[in-house]
PDB file of C-alpha atoms in Angstrom:
ATOM      1  CA  UNK U   1      -1.748  11.700   1.566  1.00  0.00           C
ATOM      2  CA  UNK U   2      -1.599  12.937  -2.388  1.00  0.00           C
ATOM      3  CA  UNK U   3      -3.271  11.632  -4.936  1.00  0.00           C
ATOM      4  CA  UNK U   4      -2.008  11.361  -8.287  1.00  0.00           C
ATOM      5  CA  UNK U   5      -4.143  11.180 -10.862  1.00  0.00           C
ATOM      6  CA  UNK U   6      -3.474  10.518 -14.975  1.00  0.00           C
ATOM      7  CA  UNK U   7      -5.379  10.747 -17.775  1.00  0.00           C
ATOM      8  CA  UNK U   8      -6.289   8.810 -20.451  1.00  0.00           C
ATOM      9  CA  UNK U   9      -4.643   5.703 -18.704  1.00  0.00           C
ATOM     10  CA  UNK U  10      -4.753   4.247 -22.471  1.00  0.00           C
ATOM     11  CA  UNK U  11      -3.151   6.282 -25.380  1.00  0.00           C
ATOM     12  CA  UNK U  12      -3.272   4.525 -28.866  1.00  0.00           C
ATOM     13  CA  UNK U  13      -1.291   7.263 -30.848  1.00  0.00           C
ATOM     14  CA  UNK U  14      -0.808   6.996 -34.775  1.00  0.00           C
ATOM     15  CA  UNK U  15       3.682   6.777 -35.280  1.00  0.00           C
ATOM     16  CA  UNK U  16       4.551  10.435 -36.169  1.00  0.00           C
ATOM     17  CA  UNK U  17       1.725  12.150 -34.233  1.00  0.00           C
ATOM     18  CA  UNK U  18       1.579  14.248 -30.966  1.00  0.00           C
ATOM     19  CA  UNK U  19       0.805  12.335 -27.735  1.00  0.00           C
ATOM     20  CA  UNK U  20       0.000  14.208 -23.956  1.00  0.00           C
ATOM     21  CA  UNK U  21      -0.436  12.892 -20.850  1.00  0.00           C
ATOM     22  CA  UNK U  22      -2.334  14.428 -17.970  1.00  0.00           C
ATOM     23  CA  UNK U  23      -1.231  14.180 -13.827  1.00  0.00           C
ATOM     24  CA  UNK U  24      -3.513  15.822 -11.840  1.00  0.00           C
ATOM     25  CA  UNK U  25      -2.441  15.985  -7.624  1.00  0.00           C
ATOM     26  CA  UNK U  26      -5.186  16.076  -4.807  1.00  0.00           C
ATOM     27  CA  UNK U  27      -2.640  18.814  -2.947  1.00  0.00           C
ATOM     28  CA  UNK U  28       0.173  21.660  -4.730  1.00  0.00           C
ATOM     29  CA  UNK U  29       3.450  19.916  -5.161  1.00  0.00           C
ATOM     30  CA  UNK U  30       4.966  23.386  -4.747  1.00  0.00           C
ATOM     31  CA  UNK U  31       7.857  22.358  -1.581  1.00  0.00           C
ATOM     32  CA  UNK U  32       9.120  25.078   1.110  1.00  0.00           C
ATOM     33  CA  UNK U  33      12.261  25.438  -1.062  1.00  0.00           C
ATOM     34  CA  UNK U  34      10.256  26.531  -4.357  1.00  0.00           C
ATOM     35  CA  UNK U  35      10.426  23.426  -6.232  1.00  0.00           C
ATOM     36  CA  UNK U  36       8.057  21.400  -7.673  1.00  0.00           C
ATOM     37  CA  UNK U  37       8.855  17.418  -7.010  1.00  0.00           C
ATOM     38  CA  UNK U  38       7.430  16.008 -10.089  1.00  0.00           C
ATOM     39  CA  UNK U  39       8.919  13.398 -12.463  1.00  0.00           C
ATOM     40  CA  UNK U  40       7.598  11.254 -15.342  1.00  0.00           C
ATOM     41  CA  UNK U  41       9.152   7.679 -15.642  1.00  0.00           C
ATOM     42  CA  UNK U  42       8.559   5.116 -18.614  1.00  0.00           C
ATOM     43  CA  UNK U  43       8.697   1.695 -18.310  1.00  0.00           C
ATOM     44  CA  UNK U  44       9.125   0.768 -21.511  1.00  0.00           C
ATOM     45  CA  UNK U  45       7.917  -3.306 -20.437  1.00  0.00           C
ATOM     46  CA  UNK U  46       6.645  -5.212 -17.761  1.00  0.00           C
ATOM     47  CA  UNK U  47       9.259  -6.219 -15.134  1.00  0.00           C
ATOM     48  CA  UNK U  48      11.469  -3.996 -16.970  1.00  0.00           C
ATOM     49  CA  UNK U  49      13.208  -1.118 -14.727  1.00  0.00           C
ATOM     50  CA  UNK U  50      11.304   2.392 -15.204  1.00  0.00           C
ATOM     51  CA  UNK U  51      13.704   5.367 -16.738  1.00  0.00           C
ATOM     52  CA  UNK U  52      13.207   8.703 -15.648  1.00  0.00           C
ATOM     53  CA  UNK U  53      12.323  11.120 -18.164  1.00  0.00           C
ATOM     54  CA  UNK U  54      11.629  14.236 -16.378  1.00  0.00           C
ATOM     55  CA  UNK U  55      12.339  15.974 -13.406  1.00  0.00           C
ATOM     56  CA  UNK U  56      11.170  18.712 -11.478  1.00  0.00           C
ATOM     57  CA  UNK U  57       8.235  19.166 -13.963  1.00  0.00           C
ATOM     58  CA  UNK U  58      10.194  20.515 -17.067  1.00  0.00           C
ATOM     59  CA  UNK U  59      14.132  19.163 -16.871  1.00  0.00           C
ATOM     60  CA  UNK U  60      14.742  16.280 -19.217  1.00  0.00           C
ATOM     61  CA  UNK U  61      17.365  13.729 -18.098  1.00  0.00           C
ATOM     62  CA  UNK U  62      20.535  13.137 -20.318  1.00  0.00           C
ATOM     63  CA  UNK U  63      19.753  11.214 -22.987  1.00  0.00           C
ATOM     64  CA  UNK U  64      16.101  12.075 -23.111  1.00  0.00           C
ATOM     65  CA  UNK U  65      14.971  13.280 -26.939  1.00  0.00           C
ATOM     66  CA  UNK U  66      13.775  16.432 -26.766  1.00  0.00           C
ATOM     67  CA  UNK U  67      10.763  15.462 -28.319  1.00  0.00           C
ATOM     68  CA  UNK U  68       9.605  14.523 -24.937  1.00  0.00           C
ATOM     69  CA  UNK U  69       8.621  17.979 -22.446  1.00  0.00           C
ATOM     70  CA  UNK U  70       7.081  17.803 -19.258  1.00  0.00           C
ATOM     71  CA  UNK U  71       5.158  21.770 -18.140  1.00  0.00           C
ATOM     72  CA  UNK U  72       2.663  22.469 -15.477  1.00  0.00           C
ATOM     73  CA  UNK U  73       2.805  23.852 -11.989  1.00  0.00           C
ATOM     74  CA  UNK U  74       0.614  23.326  -8.602  1.00  0.00           C
ATOM     75  CA  UNK U  75      -1.795  20.729  -8.977  1.00  0.00           C
ATOM     76  CA  UNK U  76      -2.038  20.120 -12.906  1.00  0.00           C
ATOM     77  CA  UNK U  77       1.257  18.897 -15.046  1.00  0.00           C
ATOM     78  CA  UNK U  78       1.329  17.617 -18.238  1.00  0.00           C
ATOM     79  CA  UNK U  79       4.125  15.554 -20.230  1.00  0.00           C
ATOM     80  CA  UNK U  80       4.194  15.799 -24.234  1.00  0.00           C
ATOM     81  CA  UNK U  81       5.467  14.212 -26.860  1.00  0.00           C
ATOM     82  CA  UNK U  82       5.947  16.036 -30.295  1.00  0.00           C
ATOM     83  CA  UNK U  83       5.907  12.936 -32.710  1.00  0.00           C
ATOM     84  CA  UNK U  84       5.184   9.569 -31.139  1.00  0.00           C
ATOM     85  CA  UNK U  85       8.310   7.021 -32.436  1.00  0.00           C
ATOM     86  CA  UNK U  86       7.722   3.518 -31.892  1.00  0.00           C
ATOM     87  CA  UNK U  87      10.264   2.796 -28.538  1.00  0.00           C
ATOM     88  CA  UNK U  88       7.682   5.812 -26.722  1.00  0.00           C
ATOM     89  CA  UNK U  89       5.711   2.479 -26.446  1.00  0.00           C
ATOM     90  CA  UNK U  90       5.103   1.575 -22.937  1.00  0.00           C
ATOM     91  CA  UNK U  91       3.527   2.877 -19.869  1.00  0.00           C
ATOM     92  CA  UNK U  92       4.111   6.127 -18.348  1.00  0.00           C
ATOM     93  CA  UNK U  93       4.112   7.390 -14.593  1.00  0.00           C
ATOM     94  CA  UNK U  94       4.508  10.869 -13.183  1.00  0.00           C
ATOM     95  CA  UNK U  95       5.648  10.628  -9.242  1.00  0.00           C
ATOM     96  CA  UNK U  96       5.715  13.757  -6.725  1.00  0.00           C
ATOM     97  CA  UNK U  97       8.196  13.654  -4.007  1.00  0.00           C
ATOM     98  CA  UNK U  98       6.976  16.968  -2.494  1.00  0.00           C
ATOM     99  CA  UNK U  99       4.896  15.424   0.220  1.00  0.00           C
ATOM    100  CA  UNK U 100       5.621  12.109   2.322  1.00  0.00           C
ATOM    101  CA  UNK U 101       4.381   9.554   1.366  1.00  0.00           C
ATOM    102  CA  UNK U 102       5.722   9.703  -2.054  1.00  0.00           C
ATOM    103  CA  UNK U 103       3.095   8.989  -4.641  1.00  0.00           C
ATOM    104  CA  UNK U 104       2.667   7.887  -8.431  1.00  0.00           C
ATOM    105  CA  UNK U 105      -0.118   7.721 -10.698  1.00  0.00           C
ATOM    106  CA  UNK U 106      -2.032   4.965 -12.137  1.00  0.00           C
ATOM    107  CA  UNK U 107       0.050   4.822 -14.920  1.00  0.00           C
ATOM    108  CA  UNK U 108      -0.971   5.632 -18.969  1.00  0.00           C
ATOM    109  CA  UNK U 109      -0.332   2.599 -21.054  1.00  0.00           C
ATOM    110  CA  UNK U 110       0.953   4.084 -24.908  1.00  0.00           C
ATOM    111  CA  UNK U 111       0.604   2.539 -27.423  1.00  0.00           C
ATOM    112  CA  UNK U 112       0.714   2.476 -31.221  1.00  0.00           C
ATOM    113  CA  UNK U 113      -2.281   2.564 -33.445  1.00  0.00           C
TER     114      UNK U 113
ATOM    115  CA  UNK W   1      28.282   3.862 -13.900  1.00  0.00           C
ATOM    116  CA  UNK W   2      25.937   3.854 -11.423  1.00  0.00           C
ATOM    117  CA  UNK W   3      24.495   0.669 -10.425  1.00  0.00           C
ATOM    118  CA  UNK W   4      22.321  -0.411  -8.332  1.00  0.00           C
ATOM    119  CA  UNK W   5      21.909  -4.546  -7.644  1.00  0.00           C
ATOM    120  CA  UNK W   6      19.342  -6.272  -5.689  1.00  0.00           C
ATOM    121  CA  UNK W   7      19.221  -9.748  -3.998  1.00  0.00           C
ATOM    122  CA  UNK W   8      17.262 -11.720  -0.967  1.00  0.00           C
ATOM    123  CA  UNK W   9      14.021 -12.148  -2.754  1.00  0.00           C
ATOM    124  CA  UNK W  10      11.911 -15.170  -2.906  1.00  0.00           C
ATOM    125  CA  UNK W  11       8.822 -17.149  -1.867  1.00  0.00           C
ATOM    126  CA  UNK W  12       7.648 -17.080   1.489  1.00  0.00           C
ATOM    127  CA  UNK W  13       4.710 -17.860   3.407  1.00  0.00           C
ATOM    128  CA  UNK W  14       2.232 -15.612   4.711  1.00  0.00           C
ATOM    129  CA  UNK W  15       3.258 -14.143   8.173  1.00  0.00           C
ATOM    130  CA  UNK W  16       7.243 -14.693   7.231  1.00  0.00           C
ATOM    131  CA  UNK W  17      10.084 -12.404   7.031  1.00  0.00           C
ATOM    132  CA  UNK W  18      12.454 -11.663   4.322  1.00  0.00           C
ATOM    133  CA  UNK W  19      15.493  -9.487   4.463  1.00  0.00           C
ATOM    134  CA  UNK W  20      16.448  -6.952   0.710  1.00  0.00           C
ATOM    135  CA  UNK W  21      19.516  -5.825  -0.218  1.00  0.00           C
ATOM    136  CA  UNK W  22      20.917  -3.586  -2.489  1.00  0.00           C
ATOM    137  CA  UNK W  23      24.519  -3.303  -3.155  1.00  0.00           C
ATOM    138  CA  UNK W  24      24.874   0.314  -4.843  1.00  0.00           C
ATOM    139  CA  UNK W  25      28.109   1.202  -7.291  1.00  0.00           C
ATOM    140  CA  UNK W  26      29.268   4.256  -9.091  1.00  0.00           C
ATOM    141  CA  UNK W  27      28.445   6.744  -7.112  1.00  0.00           C
ATOM    142  CA  UNK W  28      29.190   8.275  -3.665  1.00  0.00           C
ATOM    143  CA  UNK W  29      26.587   6.309  -1.972  1.00  0.00           C
ATOM    144  CA  UNK W  30      26.576   7.643   1.479  1.00  0.00           C
ATOM    145  CA  UNK W  31      25.339  11.424   0.183  1.00  0.00           C
ATOM    146  CA  UNK W  32      22.631  10.121  -1.438  1.00  0.00           C
ATOM    147  CA  UNK W  33      18.517   9.297  -0.490  1.00  0.00           C
ATOM    148  CA  UNK W  34      17.558   5.988  -1.533  1.00  0.00           C
ATOM    149  CA  UNK W  35      14.357   4.259  -1.797  1.00  0.00           C
ATOM    150  CA  UNK W  36      12.413   1.320  -2.711  1.00  0.00           C
ATOM    151  CA  UNK W  37       9.319   1.020  -5.175  1.00  0.00           C
ATOM    152  CA  UNK W  38       7.044  -2.039  -5.836  1.00  0.00           C
ATOM    153  CA  UNK W  39       5.408  -3.155  -8.415  1.00  0.00           C
ATOM    154  CA  UNK W  40       2.509  -6.346  -8.361  1.00  0.00           C
ATOM    155  CA  UNK W  41       1.796  -8.117 -10.729  1.00  0.00           C
ATOM    156  CA  UNK W  42       0.252  -6.451 -13.843  1.00  0.00           C
ATOM    157  CA  UNK W  43       0.351  -3.375 -11.315  1.00  0.00           C
ATOM    158  CA  UNK W  44       1.367   0.243 -11.066  1.00  0.00           C
ATOM    159  CA  UNK W  45       4.266   1.662  -9.626  1.00  0.00           C
ATOM    160  CA  UNK W  46       4.128   1.828  -5.652  1.00  0.00           C
ATOM    161  CA  UNK W  47       6.321   4.171  -3.342  1.00  0.00           C
ATOM    162  CA  UNK W  48       7.392   1.876  -0.538  1.00  0.00           C
ATOM    163  CA  UNK W  49       9.908   3.714   1.896  1.00  0.00           C
ATOM    164  CA  UNK W  50      12.631   6.156   1.916  1.00  0.00           C
ATOM    165  CA  UNK W  51      16.079   6.542   4.050  1.00  0.00           C
ATOM    166  CA  UNK W  52      18.226  10.257   4.161  1.00  0.00           C
ATOM    167  CA  UNK W  53      21.906   9.716   3.659  1.00  0.00           C
ATOM    168  CA  UNK W  54      22.994   9.489   7.280  1.00  0.00           C
ATOM    169  CA  UNK W  55      19.683   7.058   7.491  1.00  0.00           C
ATOM    170  CA  UNK W  56      18.637   9.343  10.095  1.00  0.00           C
ATOM    171  CA  UNK W  57      15.049   9.850   8.465  1.00  0.00           C
ATOM    172  CA  UNK W  58      13.136   7.198   7.351  1.00  0.00           C
ATOM    173  CA  UNK W  59       9.370   7.535   5.397  1.00  0.00           C
ATOM    174  CA  UNK W  60       7.127   4.469   4.677  1.00  0.00           C
ATOM    175  CA  UNK W  61       3.517   3.951   2.677  1.00  0.00           C
ATOM    176  CA  UNK W  62       1.231   3.480   5.185  1.00  0.00           C
ATOM    177  CA  UNK W  63       0.706  -0.219   4.408  1.00  0.00           C
ATOM    178  CA  UNK W  64       3.819  -1.071   5.053  1.00  0.00           C
ATOM    179  CA  UNK W  65       4.703   0.862   8.581  1.00  0.00           C
ATOM    180  CA  UNK W  66       5.275  -1.305  11.680  1.00  0.00           C
ATOM    181  CA  UNK W  67       6.118  -4.280   9.571  1.00  0.00           C
ATOM    182  CA  UNK W  68       8.893  -3.403   6.884  1.00  0.00           C
ATOM    183  CA  UNK W  69      11.922  -1.299   7.987  1.00  0.00           C
ATOM    184  CA  UNK W  70      14.554   0.450   5.963  1.00  0.00           C
ATOM    185  CA  UNK W  71      18.077   0.998   7.103  1.00  0.00           C
ATOM    186  CA  UNK W  72      21.452   1.344   5.260  1.00  0.00           C
ATOM    187  CA  UNK W  73      25.301   0.669   5.425  1.00  0.00           C
ATOM    188  CA  UNK W  74      27.553   3.164   4.092  1.00  0.00           C
ATOM    189  CA  UNK W  75      30.593   1.555   4.818  1.00  0.00           C
ATOM    190  CA  UNK W  76      28.992  -1.444   2.831  1.00  0.00           C
ATOM    191  CA  UNK W  77      27.192   0.852   0.126  1.00  0.00           C
ATOM    192  CA  UNK W  78      24.163  -1.302   0.948  1.00  0.00           C
ATOM    193  CA  UNK W  79      20.488  -0.718   1.184  1.00  0.00           C
ATOM    194  CA  UNK W  80      17.881  -3.063   2.688  1.00  0.00           C
ATOM    195  CA  UNK W  81      14.366  -3.866   3.383  1.00  0.00           C
ATOM    196  CA  UNK W  82      13.572  -5.937   6.165  1.00  0.00           C
ATOM    197  CA  UNK W  83      10.258  -7.225   5.509  1.00  0.00           C
ATOM    198  CA  UNK W  84       7.760  -8.681   8.702  1.00  0.00           C
ATOM    199  CA  UNK W  85       4.856 -10.060   9.029  1.00  0.00           C
ATOM    200  CA  UNK W  86       4.593 -10.479   5.286  1.00  0.00           C
ATOM    201  CA  UNK W  87       1.202 -10.811   3.404  1.00  0.00           C
ATOM    202  CA  UNK W  88      -0.161 -11.736   0.283  1.00  0.00           C
ATOM    203  CA  UNK W  89      -0.315  -8.730  -1.170  1.00  0.00           C
ATOM    204  CA  UNK W  90       3.448  -7.532  -0.160  1.00  0.00           C
ATOM    205  CA  UNK W  91       3.995  -9.954  -3.321  1.00  0.00           C
ATOM    206  CA  UNK W  92       5.693  -7.855  -6.023  1.00  0.00           C
ATOM    207  CA  UNK W  93       8.929  -6.881  -7.920  1.00  0.00           C
ATOM    208  CA  UNK W  94      10.511  -4.640  -5.682  1.00  0.00           C
ATOM    209  CA  UNK W  95      12.982  -2.034  -6.743  1.00  0.00           C
ATOM    210  CA  UNK W  96      16.145  -0.426  -5.456  1.00  0.00           C
ATOM    211  CA  UNK W  97      16.278   3.684  -5.901  1.00  0.00           C
ATOM    212  CA  UNK W  98      18.705   6.461  -5.781  1.00  0.00           C
ATOM    213  CA  UNK W  99      17.039   9.583  -4.855  1.00  0.00           C
ATOM    214  CA  UNK W 100      14.314  10.798  -2.252  1.00  0.00           C
ATOM    215  CA  UNK W 101      12.128  13.302  -3.989  1.00  0.00           C
ATOM    216  CA  UNK W 102      12.877  12.221  -7.325  1.00  0.00           C
ATOM    217  CA  UNK W 103      14.427   8.709  -8.450  1.00  0.00           C
ATOM    218  CA  UNK W 104      17.486   9.096 -10.783  1.00  0.00           C
ATOM    219  CA  UNK W 105      18.412   5.390 -10.802  1.00  0.00           C
ATOM    220  CA  UNK W 106      17.343   1.937 -10.625  1.00  0.00           C
ATOM    221  CA  UNK W 107      17.954  -1.360 -10.057  1.00  0.00           C
ATOM    222  CA  UNK W 108      16.195  -4.298 -11.713  1.00  0.00           C
ATOM    223  CA  UNK W 109      14.450  -5.684  -8.944  1.00  0.00           C
ATOM    224  CA  UNK W 110      13.822  -8.526  -6.887  1.00  0.00           C
ATOM    225  CA  UNK W 111      10.553 -10.708  -6.809  1.00  0.00           C
ATOM    226  CA  UNK W 112       8.937 -11.285  -3.348  1.00  0.00           C
ATOM    227  CA  UNK W 113       6.059 -13.579  -3.685  1.00  0.00           C
ATOM    228  CA  UNK W 114       4.352 -14.442  -0.596  1.00  0.00           C
ATOM    229  CA  UNK W 115       2.200 -17.313  -0.740  1.00  0.00           C
ATOM    230  CA  UNK W 116       1.255 -20.617   1.175  1.00  0.00           C
TER     231      UNK W 116
END
């Protein structure tokens, strides 16, 4: 099974400063169709439904601010926030949908310093 | 508007059974992969199961194989998760989500508590 490893697990950030979260997979996430099924989600509060931010590594979902960007390939991926705002607080998860069973990273908790 | 509403959660004793339902609306249900994701109290997200649009392909996380069954009724725009032989560690908020390789819309979740 593919193991997804995020770092850091805790990320204190000053408002207006950039933030970066790493996600590494134990196997390449390139699917046989050439796509890489790596997504990023934000869960703003415990018990609140996660919201997808990024799909296929770098595609932003509708309504997601352009301060969010995704990059990477193969086994190494990154979510970047160019300037953190208060509404960005929460837990970020990466998820691979290339290999069965699908799997999530442990989560990275972003908080404001 | 895409919407999924889960139901069927509750308190059940270890070894018991529950059937979760997810009512979908706002999209052509029969053309999408659907799945379940769970979150134990204070823990992260765990992918549970997925089912193909016609129900012919099903995938499960190892920890539930042989105990849980995912199914769907496209005529009713509904997704199900039959959970048998429930264990304490199955206690979680269970989310219904649209998609296979990537989950683009999620329901609000239904809470399953396994306890004696």
